[in-house]
PDB file of C-alpha atoms in Angstrom:
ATOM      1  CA  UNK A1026      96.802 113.639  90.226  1.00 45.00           C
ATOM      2  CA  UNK A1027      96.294 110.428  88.575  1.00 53.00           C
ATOM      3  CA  UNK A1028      99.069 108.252  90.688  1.00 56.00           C
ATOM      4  CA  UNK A1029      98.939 109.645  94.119  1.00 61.00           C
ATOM      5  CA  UNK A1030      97.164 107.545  96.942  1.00 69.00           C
ATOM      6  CA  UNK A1031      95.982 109.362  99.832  1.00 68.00           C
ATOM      7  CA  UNK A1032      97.039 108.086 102.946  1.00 74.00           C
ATOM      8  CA  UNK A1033      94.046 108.391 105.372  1.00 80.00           C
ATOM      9  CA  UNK A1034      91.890 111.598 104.069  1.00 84.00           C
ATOM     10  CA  UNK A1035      91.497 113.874 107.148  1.00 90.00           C
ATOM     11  CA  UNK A1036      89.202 116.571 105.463  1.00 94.00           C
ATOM     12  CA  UNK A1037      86.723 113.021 104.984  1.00 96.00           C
ATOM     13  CA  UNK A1038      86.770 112.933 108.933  1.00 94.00           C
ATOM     14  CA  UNK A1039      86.297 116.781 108.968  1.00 96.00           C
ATOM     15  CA  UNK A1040      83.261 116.271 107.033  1.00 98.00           C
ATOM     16  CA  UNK A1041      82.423 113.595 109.379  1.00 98.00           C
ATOM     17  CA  UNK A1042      82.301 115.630 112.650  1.00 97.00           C
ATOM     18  CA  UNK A1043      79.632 117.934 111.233  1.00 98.00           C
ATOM     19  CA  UNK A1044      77.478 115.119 109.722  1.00 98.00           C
ATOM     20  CA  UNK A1045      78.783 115.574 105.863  1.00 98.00           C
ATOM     21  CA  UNK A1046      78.650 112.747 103.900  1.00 98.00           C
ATOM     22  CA  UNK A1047      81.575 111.931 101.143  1.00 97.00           C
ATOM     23  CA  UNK A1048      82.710 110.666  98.143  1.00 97.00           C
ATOM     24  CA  UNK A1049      85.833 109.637  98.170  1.00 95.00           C
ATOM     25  CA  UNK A1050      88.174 107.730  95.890  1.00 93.00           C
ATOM     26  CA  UNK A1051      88.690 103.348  96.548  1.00 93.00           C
ATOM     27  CA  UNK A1052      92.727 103.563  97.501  1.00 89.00           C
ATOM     28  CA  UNK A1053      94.426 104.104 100.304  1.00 87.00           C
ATOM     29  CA  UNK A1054      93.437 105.075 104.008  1.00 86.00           C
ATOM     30  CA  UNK A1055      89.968 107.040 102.463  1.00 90.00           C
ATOM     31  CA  UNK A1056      88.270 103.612 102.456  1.00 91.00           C
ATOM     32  CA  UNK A1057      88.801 103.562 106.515  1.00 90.00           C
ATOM     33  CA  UNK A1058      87.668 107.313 106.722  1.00 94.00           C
ATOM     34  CA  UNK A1059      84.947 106.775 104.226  1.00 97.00           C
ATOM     35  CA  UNK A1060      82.600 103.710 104.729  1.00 97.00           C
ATOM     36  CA  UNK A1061      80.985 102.536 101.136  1.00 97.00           C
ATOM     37  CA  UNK A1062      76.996 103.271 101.762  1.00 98.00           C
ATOM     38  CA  UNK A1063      76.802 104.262 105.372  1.00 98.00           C
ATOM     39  CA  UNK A1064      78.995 106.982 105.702  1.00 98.00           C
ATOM     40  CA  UNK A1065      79.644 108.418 102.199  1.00 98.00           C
ATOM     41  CA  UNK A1066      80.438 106.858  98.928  1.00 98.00           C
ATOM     42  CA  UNK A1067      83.758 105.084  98.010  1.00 97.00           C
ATOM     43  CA  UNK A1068      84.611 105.397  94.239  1.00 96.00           C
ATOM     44  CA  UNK A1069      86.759 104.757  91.596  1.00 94.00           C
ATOM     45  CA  UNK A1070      87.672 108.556  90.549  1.00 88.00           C
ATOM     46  CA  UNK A1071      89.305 107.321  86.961  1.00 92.00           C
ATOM     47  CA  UNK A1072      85.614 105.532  86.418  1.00 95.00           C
ATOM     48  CA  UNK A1073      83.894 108.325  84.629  1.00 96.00           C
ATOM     49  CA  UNK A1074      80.305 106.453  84.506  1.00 97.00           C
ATOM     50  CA  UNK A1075      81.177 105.149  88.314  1.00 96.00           C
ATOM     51  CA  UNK A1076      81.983 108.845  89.250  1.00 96.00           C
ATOM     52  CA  UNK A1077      79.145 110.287  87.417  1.00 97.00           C
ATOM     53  CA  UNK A1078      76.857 107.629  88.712  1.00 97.00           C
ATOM     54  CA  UNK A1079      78.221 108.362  92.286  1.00 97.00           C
ATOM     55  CA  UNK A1080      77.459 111.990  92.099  1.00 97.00           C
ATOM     56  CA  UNK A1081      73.743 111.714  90.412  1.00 98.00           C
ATOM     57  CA  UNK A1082      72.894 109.339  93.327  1.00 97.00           C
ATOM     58  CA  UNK A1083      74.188 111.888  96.067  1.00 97.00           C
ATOM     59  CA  UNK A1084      72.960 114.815  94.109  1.00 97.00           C
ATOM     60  CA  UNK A1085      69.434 113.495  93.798  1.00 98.00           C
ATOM     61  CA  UNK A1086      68.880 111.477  96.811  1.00 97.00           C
ATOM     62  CA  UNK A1087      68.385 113.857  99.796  1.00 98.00           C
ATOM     63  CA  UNK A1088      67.247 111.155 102.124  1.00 98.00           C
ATOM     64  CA  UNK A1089      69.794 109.252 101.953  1.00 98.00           C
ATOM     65  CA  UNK A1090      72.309 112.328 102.357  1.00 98.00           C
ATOM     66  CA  UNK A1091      70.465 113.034 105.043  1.00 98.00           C
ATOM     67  CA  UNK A1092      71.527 109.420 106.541  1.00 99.00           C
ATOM     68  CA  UNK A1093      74.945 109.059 106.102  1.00 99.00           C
ATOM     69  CA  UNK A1094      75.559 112.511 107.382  1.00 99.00           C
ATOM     70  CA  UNK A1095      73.794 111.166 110.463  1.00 99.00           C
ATOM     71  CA  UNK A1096      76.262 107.987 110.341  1.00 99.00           C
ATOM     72  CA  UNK A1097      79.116 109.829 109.461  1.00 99.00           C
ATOM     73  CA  UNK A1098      78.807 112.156 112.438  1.00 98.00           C
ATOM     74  CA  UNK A1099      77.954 109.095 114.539  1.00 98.00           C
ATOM     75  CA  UNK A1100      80.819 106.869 113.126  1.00 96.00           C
ATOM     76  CA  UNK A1101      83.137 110.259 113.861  1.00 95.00           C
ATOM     77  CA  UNK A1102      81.909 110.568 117.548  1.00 94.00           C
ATOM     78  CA  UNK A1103      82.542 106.672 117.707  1.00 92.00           C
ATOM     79  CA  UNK A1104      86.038 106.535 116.821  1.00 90.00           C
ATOM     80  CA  UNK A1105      88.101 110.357 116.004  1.00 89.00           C
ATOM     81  CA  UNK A1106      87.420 111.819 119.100  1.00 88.00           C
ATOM     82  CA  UNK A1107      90.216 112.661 121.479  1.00 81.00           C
ATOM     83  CA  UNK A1108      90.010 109.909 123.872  1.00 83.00           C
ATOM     84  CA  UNK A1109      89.140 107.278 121.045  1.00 80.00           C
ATOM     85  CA  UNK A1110      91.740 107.989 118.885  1.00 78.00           C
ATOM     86  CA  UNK A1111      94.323 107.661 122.255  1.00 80.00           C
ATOM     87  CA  UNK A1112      92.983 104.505 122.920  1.00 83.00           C
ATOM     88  CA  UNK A1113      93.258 102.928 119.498  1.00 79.00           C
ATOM     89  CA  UNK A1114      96.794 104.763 119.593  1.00 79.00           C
ATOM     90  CA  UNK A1115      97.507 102.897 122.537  1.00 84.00           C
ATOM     91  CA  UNK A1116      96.470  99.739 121.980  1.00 85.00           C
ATOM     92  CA  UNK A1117      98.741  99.929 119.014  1.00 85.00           C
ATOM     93  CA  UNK A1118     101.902 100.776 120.613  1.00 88.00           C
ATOM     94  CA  UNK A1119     100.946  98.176 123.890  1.00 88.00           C
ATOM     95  CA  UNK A1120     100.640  95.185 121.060  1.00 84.00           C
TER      96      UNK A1120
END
């Protein structure tokens, strides 16, 4: 859908927990589940030659696959877990 911004991207945290990397798109709440080169990829999905460029570099590049599915699962231990997410949920509604 070329106009539709997705507000935080749960299936990118998902991914996370079981030390998947992404590729997700530049808008929105993605870029907070999603961290550009240490978690995943961030990209502009109406880029072709970004996109394409994107998915050669994941496709061929095992080691570094290999590393942001070890920082994604890290970052998602870090921050998404129960008692990390009620914090920052707290701290919120305390402020």
């Amino acid at each position: 859908v070329k106009n539709s911004i997705e507000g935080f991207g749960i299936s990118y945290i998902e991914a996370a927990k079981f030390g998947v990397p992404s590729i997700s798109g530049v808008d929105g709440g993605v870029v907070d589940a999603v961290i550009n080169n240490k978690t995943g990829w961030n990209t502009n999905p109406l880029n072709i030659k970004q996109l394409e460029s994107t998915l050669i570099t994941a496709i061929n590049n095992h080691k570094k696959r290999e590393q942001y599915g070890y920082n994604a699962k890290k970052y998602f231990y870090n921050n998404f877990t129960g008692n990390k997410a009620f914090e920052k949920f707290l701290k919120i509604i305390m402020s």
